[in-house]
PDB file of C-alpha atoms and ligand atoms in Angstrom:
ATOM      1  CA  UNK A  33      32.251  13.741 -13.528  1.00  0.00           C
ATOM      2  CA  UNK A  34      33.937  12.030 -16.728  1.00  0.00           C
ATOM      3  CA  UNK A  35      35.952  14.147 -19.156  1.00  0.00           C
ATOM      4  CA  UNK A  36      36.226  11.910 -21.983  1.00  0.00           C
ATOM      5  CA  UNK A  37      33.975  12.317 -25.139  1.00  0.00           C
ATOM      6  CA  UNK A  38      31.776   9.855 -24.940  1.00  0.00           C
ATOM      7  CA  UNK A  39      31.366   7.034 -27.835  1.00  0.00           C
ATOM      8  CA  UNK A  40      28.597   7.266 -29.678  1.00  0.00           C
ATOM      9  CA  UNK A  41      27.456   3.853 -31.632  1.00  0.00           C
ATOM     10  CA  UNK A  42      25.390   3.606 -34.814  1.00  0.00           C
ATOM     11  CA  UNK A  43      23.694   0.148 -34.752  1.00  0.00           C
ATOM     12  CA  UNK A  44      24.327  -1.169 -38.381  1.00  0.00           C
ATOM     13  CA  UNK A  45      23.076  -4.694 -39.112  1.00  0.00           C
ATOM     14  CA  UNK A  46      20.228  -2.994 -41.621  1.00  0.00           C
ATOM     15  CA  UNK A  47      18.830   0.118 -42.800  1.00  0.00           C
ATOM     16  CA  UNK A  48      20.048   3.636 -43.087  1.00  0.00           C
ATOM     17  CA  UNK A  49      23.052   3.993 -40.025  1.00  0.00           C
ATOM     18  CA  UNK A  50      25.057   5.879 -42.723  1.00  0.00           C
ATOM     19  CA  UNK A  51      22.998   8.790 -42.942  1.00  0.00           C
ATOM     20  CA  UNK A  52      23.008   9.168 -39.378  1.00  0.00           C
ATOM     21  CA  UNK A  53      26.782   8.828 -39.643  1.00  0.00           C
ATOM     22  CA  UNK A  54      26.872  12.142 -41.851  1.00  0.00           C
ATOM     23  CA  UNK A  55      24.554  13.951 -39.672  1.00  0.00           C
ATOM     24  CA  UNK A  56      27.048  13.277 -36.856  1.00  0.00           C
ATOM     25  CA  UNK A  57      29.944  14.311 -39.168  1.00  0.00           C
ATOM     26  CA  UNK A  58      28.115  17.396 -39.965  1.00  0.00           C
ATOM     27  CA  UNK A  59      27.990  17.964 -36.256  1.00  0.00           C
ATOM     28  CA  UNK A  60      31.899  17.229 -35.579  1.00  0.00           C
ATOM     29  CA  UNK A  61      30.991  13.948 -33.272  1.00  0.00           C
ATOM     30  CA  UNK A  62      32.649  10.707 -33.928  1.00  0.00           C
ATOM     31  CA  UNK A  63      31.173   7.354 -34.029  1.00  0.00           C
ATOM     32  CA  UNK A  64      31.512   3.779 -34.679  1.00  0.00           C
ATOM     33  CA  UNK A  65      29.541   1.182 -36.186  1.00  0.00           C
ATOM     34  CA  UNK A  66      28.668  -1.510 -34.241  1.00  0.00           C
ATOM     35  CA  UNK A  67      27.412  -4.942 -35.168  1.00  0.00           C
ATOM     36  CA  UNK A  68      28.410  -7.089 -32.159  1.00  0.00           C
ATOM     37  CA  UNK A  69      27.119  -7.100 -28.284  1.00  0.00           C
ATOM     38  CA  UNK A  70      30.673  -7.031 -27.171  1.00  0.00           C
ATOM     39  CA  UNK A  71      30.642  -3.283 -28.928  1.00  0.00           C
ATOM     40  CA  UNK A  72      27.920  -2.284 -27.394  1.00  0.00           C
ATOM     41  CA  UNK A  73      29.176  -2.359 -24.005  1.00  0.00           C
ATOM     42  CA  UNK A  74      31.816   0.411 -25.213  1.00  0.00           C
ATOM     43  CA  UNK A  75      29.379   2.926 -26.159  1.00  0.00           C
ATOM     44  CA  UNK A  76      28.198   5.903 -23.920  1.00  0.00           C
ATOM     45  CA  UNK A  77      25.200   6.546 -26.556  1.00  0.00           C
ATOM     46  CA  UNK A  78      23.466   4.013 -29.125  1.00  0.00           C
ATOM     47  CA  UNK A  79      21.007   5.184 -32.445  1.00  0.00           C
ATOM     48  CA  UNK A  80      18.810   2.221 -33.557  1.00  0.00           C
ATOM     49  CA  UNK A  81      18.290   3.495 -37.088  1.00  0.00           C
ATOM     50  CA  UNK A  82      15.240   3.229 -39.416  1.00  0.00           C
ATOM     51  CA  UNK A  83      14.902   0.110 -41.832  1.00  0.00           C
ATOM     52  CA  UNK A  84      12.874  -2.938 -41.520  1.00  0.00           C
ATOM     53  CA  UNK A  85      12.548  -4.052 -37.864  1.00  0.00           C
ATOM     54  CA  UNK A  86      11.692  -7.789 -38.917  1.00  0.00           C
ATOM     55  CA  UNK A  87      15.237  -8.101 -41.002  1.00  0.00           C
ATOM     56  CA  UNK A  88      16.782  -6.286 -37.764  1.00  0.00           C
ATOM     57  CA  UNK A  89      15.287  -8.508 -35.271  1.00  0.00           C
ATOM     58  CA  UNK A  90      16.627 -11.321 -36.586  1.00  0.00           C
ATOM     59  CA  UNK A  91      20.340 -10.268 -36.928  1.00  0.00           C
ATOM     60  CA  UNK A  92      19.603  -9.215 -33.343  1.00  0.00           C
ATOM     61  CA  UNK A  93      18.717 -12.759 -32.465  1.00  0.00           C
ATOM     62  CA  UNK A  94      21.420 -14.255 -34.391  1.00  0.00           C
ATOM     63  CA  UNK A  95      24.064 -11.798 -33.188  1.00  0.00           C
ATOM     64  CA  UNK A  96      23.060 -11.826 -29.396  1.00  0.00           C
ATOM     65  CA  UNK A  97      22.262  -8.002 -29.820  1.00  0.00           C
ATOM     66  CA  UNK A  98      18.918  -7.795 -27.454  1.00  0.00           C
ATOM     67  CA  UNK A  99      20.219  -8.482 -24.241  1.00  0.00           C
ATOM     68  CA  UNK A 100      23.191  -6.400 -24.913  1.00  0.00           C
ATOM     69  CA  UNK A 101      20.964  -3.413 -25.460  1.00  0.00           C
ATOM     70  CA  UNK A 102      18.756  -3.980 -22.700  1.00  0.00           C
ATOM     71  CA  UNK A 103      21.736  -4.399 -20.484  1.00  0.00           C
ATOM     72  CA  UNK A 104      23.027  -0.840 -22.052  1.00  0.00           C
ATOM     73  CA  UNK A 105      19.729   0.524 -21.497  1.00  0.00           C
ATOM     74  CA  UNK A 106      19.297  -0.338 -18.005  1.00  0.00           C
ATOM     75  CA  UNK A 107      22.873   1.113 -17.299  1.00  0.00           C
ATOM     76  CA  UNK A 108      20.859   4.720 -17.970  1.00  0.00           C
ATOM     77  CA  UNK A 109      22.929   5.167 -21.090  1.00  0.00           C
ATOM     78  CA  UNK A 110      21.246   7.217 -23.866  1.00  0.00           C
ATOM     79  CA  UNK A 111      19.370   5.238 -26.755  1.00  0.00           C
ATOM     80  CA  UNK A 112      17.824   6.732 -29.593  1.00  0.00           C
ATOM     81  CA  UNK A 113      15.454   5.190 -32.434  1.00  0.00           C
ATOM     82  CA  UNK A 114      14.267   6.165 -35.426  1.00  0.00           C
ATOM     83  CA  UNK A 115      11.273   4.712 -36.952  1.00  0.00           C
ATOM     84  CA  UNK A 116      12.125   1.046 -37.445  1.00  0.00           C
ATOM     85  CA  UNK A 117      14.636   1.815 -34.247  1.00  0.00           C
ATOM     86  CA  UNK A 118      11.413   3.035 -32.214  1.00  0.00           C
ATOM     87  CA  UNK A 119       9.473  -0.054 -33.432  1.00  0.00           C
ATOM     88  CA  UNK A 120      12.403  -2.191 -31.708  1.00  0.00           C
ATOM     89  CA  UNK A 121      12.652   0.000 -28.530  1.00  0.00           C
ATOM     90  CA  UNK A 122       8.641  -0.237 -27.942  1.00  0.00           C
ATOM     91  CA  UNK A 123       6.558  -2.477 -25.386  1.00  0.00           C
ATOM     92  CA  UNK A 124       4.168  -3.275 -27.593  1.00  0.00           C
ATOM     93  CA  UNK A 125       4.246  -3.712 -31.512  1.00  0.00           C
ATOM     94  CA  UNK A 126       1.019  -3.967 -33.474  1.00  0.00           C
ATOM     95  CA  UNK A 127       0.152  -4.541 -36.918  1.00  0.00           C
ATOM     96  CA  UNK A 128       1.201  -7.572 -36.765  1.00  0.00           C
ATOM     97  CA  UNK A 129       2.475  -8.291 -33.346  1.00  0.00           C
ATOM     98  CA  UNK A 130       6.083  -8.514 -33.267  1.00  0.00           C
ATOM     99  CA  UNK A 131       8.711  -9.131 -30.756  1.00  0.00           C
ATOM    100  CA  UNK A 132      10.543  -5.891 -29.365  1.00  0.00           C
ATOM    101  CA  UNK A 133      12.937  -4.770 -26.762  1.00  0.00           C
ATOM    102  CA  UNK A 134      10.309  -3.426 -24.860  1.00  0.00           C
ATOM    103  CA  UNK A 135      12.438  -0.649 -23.640  1.00  0.00           C
ATOM    104  CA  UNK A 136       9.959   2.194 -23.805  1.00  0.00           C
ATOM    105  CA  UNK A 137       6.502   2.320 -22.802  1.00  0.00           C
ATOM    106  CA  UNK A 138       4.641   2.839 -25.699  1.00  0.00           C
ATOM    107  CA  UNK A 139       2.124   0.900 -28.453  1.00  0.00           C
ATOM    108  CA  UNK A 140       3.426   1.238 -31.640  1.00  0.00           C
ATOM    109  CA  UNK A 141       1.414   0.425 -35.226  1.00  0.00           C
ATOM    110  CA  UNK A 142       4.074  -0.643 -38.002  1.00  0.00           C
ATOM    111  CA  UNK A 143       3.033   0.965 -41.576  1.00  0.00           C
ATOM    112  CA  UNK A 144       0.302   2.831 -40.019  1.00  0.00           C
ATOM    113  CA  UNK A 145       0.279   5.382 -42.743  1.00  0.00           C
ATOM    114  CA  UNK A 146      -1.272   3.057 -45.231  1.00  0.00           C
ATOM    115  CA  UNK A 147       0.080   1.800 -48.219  1.00  0.00           C
ATOM    116  CA  UNK A 148      -1.060   4.788 -50.435  1.00  0.00           C
ATOM    117  CA  UNK A 149       1.330   7.080 -48.408  1.00  0.00           C
ATOM    118  CA  UNK A 150       4.423   5.263 -48.375  1.00  0.00           C
ATOM    119  CA  UNK A 151       6.343   8.426 -47.162  1.00  0.00           C
ATOM    120  CA  UNK A 152       5.706  12.108 -46.770  1.00  0.00           C
ATOM    121  CA  UNK A 153       7.033  15.085 -45.775  1.00  0.00           C
ATOM    122  CA  UNK A 154       5.135  16.884 -42.762  1.00  0.00           C
ATOM    123  CA  UNK A 155       5.668  19.886 -40.607  1.00  0.00           C
ATOM    124  CA  UNK A 156       5.631  19.056 -36.891  1.00  0.00           C
ATOM    125  CA  UNK A 157       5.937  20.551 -33.902  1.00  0.00           C
ATOM    126  CA  UNK A 158       8.734  19.998 -30.786  1.00  0.00           C
ATOM    127  CA  UNK A 159       8.023  23.119 -28.942  1.00  0.00           C
ATOM    128  CA  UNK A 160      10.619  22.068 -26.204  1.00  0.00           C
ATOM    129  CA  UNK A 161      13.151  21.857 -28.918  1.00  0.00           C
ATOM    130  CA  UNK A 162      12.644  24.482 -31.402  1.00  0.00           C
ATOM    131  CA  UNK A 163      10.560  27.278 -31.890  1.00  0.00           C
ATOM    132  CA  UNK A 164      10.242  26.697 -35.637  1.00  0.00           C
ATOM    133  CA  UNK A 165       8.288  24.027 -36.946  1.00  0.00           C
ATOM    134  CA  UNK A 166      10.374  20.993 -38.205  1.00  0.00           C
ATOM    135  CA  UNK A 167      10.350  19.405 -41.297  1.00  0.00           C
ATOM    136  CA  UNK A 168       9.600  15.685 -40.708  1.00  0.00           C
ATOM    137  CA  UNK A 169      10.150  12.771 -43.200  1.00  0.00           C
ATOM    138  CA  UNK A 170       8.037   9.736 -42.767  1.00  0.00           C
ATOM    139  CA  UNK A 171       8.755   6.413 -44.665  1.00  0.00           C
ATOM    140  CA  UNK A 172       6.596   3.273 -44.096  1.00  0.00           C
ATOM    141  CA  UNK A 173       6.110   4.711 -40.622  1.00  0.00           C
ATOM    142  CA  UNK A 174       4.732   3.669 -37.725  1.00  0.00           C
ATOM    143  CA  UNK A 175       2.266   5.314 -35.703  1.00  0.00           C
ATOM    144  CA  UNK A 176       2.460   5.353 -31.891  1.00  0.00           C
ATOM    145  CA  UNK A 177      -0.744   4.506 -30.396  1.00  0.00           C
ATOM    146  CA  UNK A 178      -0.468   4.410 -26.829  1.00  0.00           C
ATOM    147  CA  UNK A 179       2.050   6.655 -24.881  1.00  0.00           C
ATOM    148  CA  UNK A 180       2.713   5.007 -21.217  1.00  0.00           C
ATOM    149  CA  UNK A 181       2.484   7.557 -18.359  1.00  0.00           C
ATOM    150  CA  UNK A 182       5.941   7.785 -17.767  1.00  0.00           C
ATOM    151  CA  UNK A 183       6.699   8.835 -21.455  1.00  0.00           C
ATOM    152  CA  UNK A 184       6.574  12.306 -22.447  1.00  0.00           C
ATOM    153  CA  UNK A 185       5.592  13.708 -25.749  1.00  0.00           C
ATOM    154  CA  UNK A 186       8.054  16.081 -27.087  1.00  0.00           C
ATOM    155  CA  UNK A 187       6.952  16.407 -30.760  1.00  0.00           C
ATOM    156  CA  UNK A 188       3.745  15.903 -32.767  1.00  0.00           C
ATOM    157  CA  UNK A 189       2.729  15.996 -36.515  1.00  0.00           C
ATOM    158  CA  UNK A 190      -0.772  15.944 -37.599  1.00  0.00           C
ATOM    159  CA  UNK A 191      -1.700  15.589 -33.895  1.00  0.00           C
ATOM    160  CA  UNK A 192      -0.035  12.515 -33.184  1.00  0.00           C
ATOM    161  CA  UNK A 193       2.696  11.748 -31.014  1.00  0.00           C
ATOM    162  CA  UNK A 194       6.144  11.429 -33.172  1.00  0.00           C
ATOM    163  CA  UNK A 195       8.694  12.040 -31.128  1.00  0.00           C
ATOM    164  CA  UNK A 196       8.637  10.533 -27.317  1.00  0.00           C
ATOM    165  CA  UNK A 197      11.181  10.304 -24.448  1.00  0.00           C
ATOM    166  CA  UNK A 198      11.158   7.939 -21.368  1.00  0.00           C
ATOM    167  CA  UNK A 199      14.270   8.828 -19.016  1.00  0.00           C
ATOM    168  CA  UNK A 200      17.263   7.413 -21.150  1.00  0.00           C
ATOM    169  CA  UNK A 201      15.359   6.601 -24.119  1.00  0.00           C
ATOM    170  CA  UNK A 202      14.363   8.746 -27.271  1.00  0.00           C
ATOM    171  CA  UNK A 203      12.168   7.893 -30.082  1.00  0.00           C
ATOM    172  CA  UNK A 204      11.099   9.580 -33.401  1.00  0.00           C
ATOM    173  CA  UNK A 205       8.639   7.560 -35.873  1.00  0.00           C
ATOM    174  CA  UNK A 206      10.095  10.297 -38.638  1.00  0.00           C
ATOM    175  CA  UNK A 207      13.902  10.069 -39.821  1.00  0.00           C
ATOM    176  CA  UNK A 208      15.915  13.322 -38.484  1.00  0.00           C
ATOM    177  CA  UNK A 209      18.915  12.163 -40.268  1.00  0.00           C
ATOM    178  CA  UNK A 210      17.362  12.893 -43.569  1.00  0.00           C
ATOM    179  CA  UNK A 211      16.966  16.288 -43.449  1.00  0.00           C
ATOM    180  CA  UNK A 212      19.245  19.143 -42.860  1.00  0.00           C
ATOM    181  CA  UNK A 213      17.878  20.201 -39.448  1.00  0.00           C
ATOM    182  CA  UNK A 214      19.983  19.034 -36.493  1.00  0.00           C
ATOM    183  CA  UNK A 215      17.489  19.956 -33.790  1.00  0.00           C
ATOM    184  CA  UNK A 216      16.978  16.044 -32.842  1.00  0.00           C
ATOM    185  CA  UNK A 217      20.426  14.991 -33.095  1.00  0.00           C
ATOM    186  CA  UNK A 218      21.889  18.013 -31.228  1.00  0.00           C
ATOM    187  CA  UNK A 219      19.159  16.810 -28.600  1.00  0.00           C
ATOM    188  CA  UNK A 220      19.771  13.625 -28.074  1.00  0.00           C
ATOM    189  CA  UNK A 221      23.894  14.280 -28.065  1.00  0.00           C
ATOM    190  CA  UNK A 222      23.055  16.392 -25.009  1.00  0.00           C
ATOM    191  CA  UNK A 223      21.250  13.637 -23.690  1.00  0.00           C
ATOM    192  CA  UNK A 224      24.565  11.490 -24.276  1.00  0.00           C
ATOM    193  CA  UNK A 225      26.665  14.194 -22.906  1.00  0.00           C
ATOM    194  CA  UNK A 226      24.263  14.711 -19.461  1.00  0.00           C
ATOM    195  CA  UNK A 227      23.642  11.162 -18.829  1.00  0.00           C
ATOM    196  CA  UNK A 228      27.951  10.062 -19.549  1.00  0.00           C
ATOM    197  CA  UNK A 229      28.553  13.278 -17.136  1.00  0.00           C
ATOM    198  CA  UNK A 230      26.628  11.343 -14.692  1.00  0.00           C
ATOM    199  CA  UNK A 231      23.629  13.405 -14.642  1.00  0.00           C
ATOM    200  CA  UNK A 232      20.575  11.604 -13.633  1.00  0.00           C
ATOM    201  CA  UNK A 233      17.727  11.408 -16.677  1.00  0.00           C
ATOM    202  CA  UNK A 234      14.327  12.863 -15.875  1.00  0.00           C
ATOM    203  CA  UNK A 235      11.957  10.142 -15.256  1.00  0.00           C
ATOM    204  CA  UNK A 236       8.427  10.743 -14.102  1.00  0.00           C
TER     205      UNK A 236
HETATM  206  N1  LIG B 221       7.861  -0.364 -41.935  1.00  0.00           N
HETATM  207  C1  LIG B 221       9.175  -0.443 -41.287  1.00  0.00           C
HETATM  208  C2  LIG B 221       9.190  -1.600 -40.038  1.00  0.00           C
HETATM  209  O1  LIG B 221       7.863  -1.467 -39.866  1.00  0.00           O
HETATM  210  C3  LIG B 221       9.965   1.120 -40.884  1.00  0.00           C
HETATM  211  C4  LIG B 221      10.040   1.794 -41.667  1.00  0.00           C
HETATM  212  C5  LIG B 221      11.083   2.816 -41.838  1.00  0.00           C
HETATM  213  O2  LIG B 221      12.174   2.315 -40.448  1.00  0.00           O
HETATM  214  N2  LIG B 221      11.466   3.615 -42.225  1.00  0.00           N
HETATM  215  O3  LIG B 221      10.508  -2.031 -39.845  1.00  0.00           O
END
């Protein structure tokens, strides 16, 4: 059992990492911005924020972040990707196909809600996390088109999977950092703490 506080890193090459920081501040959790592979090694939990996945990929290859994040995931540490972050984690990216970290067994279609609905607020259900429906903000959001056998769907909106989990990897197609609701970040933090304390993630 490790006793020191887990370190949370926000991958800060592009996108809305600052708002994740604000949410973690509200929850009284310290965090650091990470932009280099060496910094990732020091973290116990990592958030890949929303933004533009193509731009992030470019930085990832310039800074060698891809292999560092893969290694981080292989060590069983907790990762949370939101929107573009979820796209980066996916095994398969559609519309158009693009490279990804391939850590989460889903197929995800970028910008899948169509141009006319660049953003929307929906009420979604995450029955294992909250009895109440949650407000979910979608911004040029992707849609998860396929969910692998080992992936659990934790949240749905309009019947579509929007929050999924595979062992130590969590991904949302919406932006939980843009609402006042702390449910999703609390869930992730618990995951970081459990994994940091040496509990095995549920692998199915
Ligand atoms: N459309 C963006 C992409 O494909 C994702 C949008 C977001 O993160 N809000 O990368």
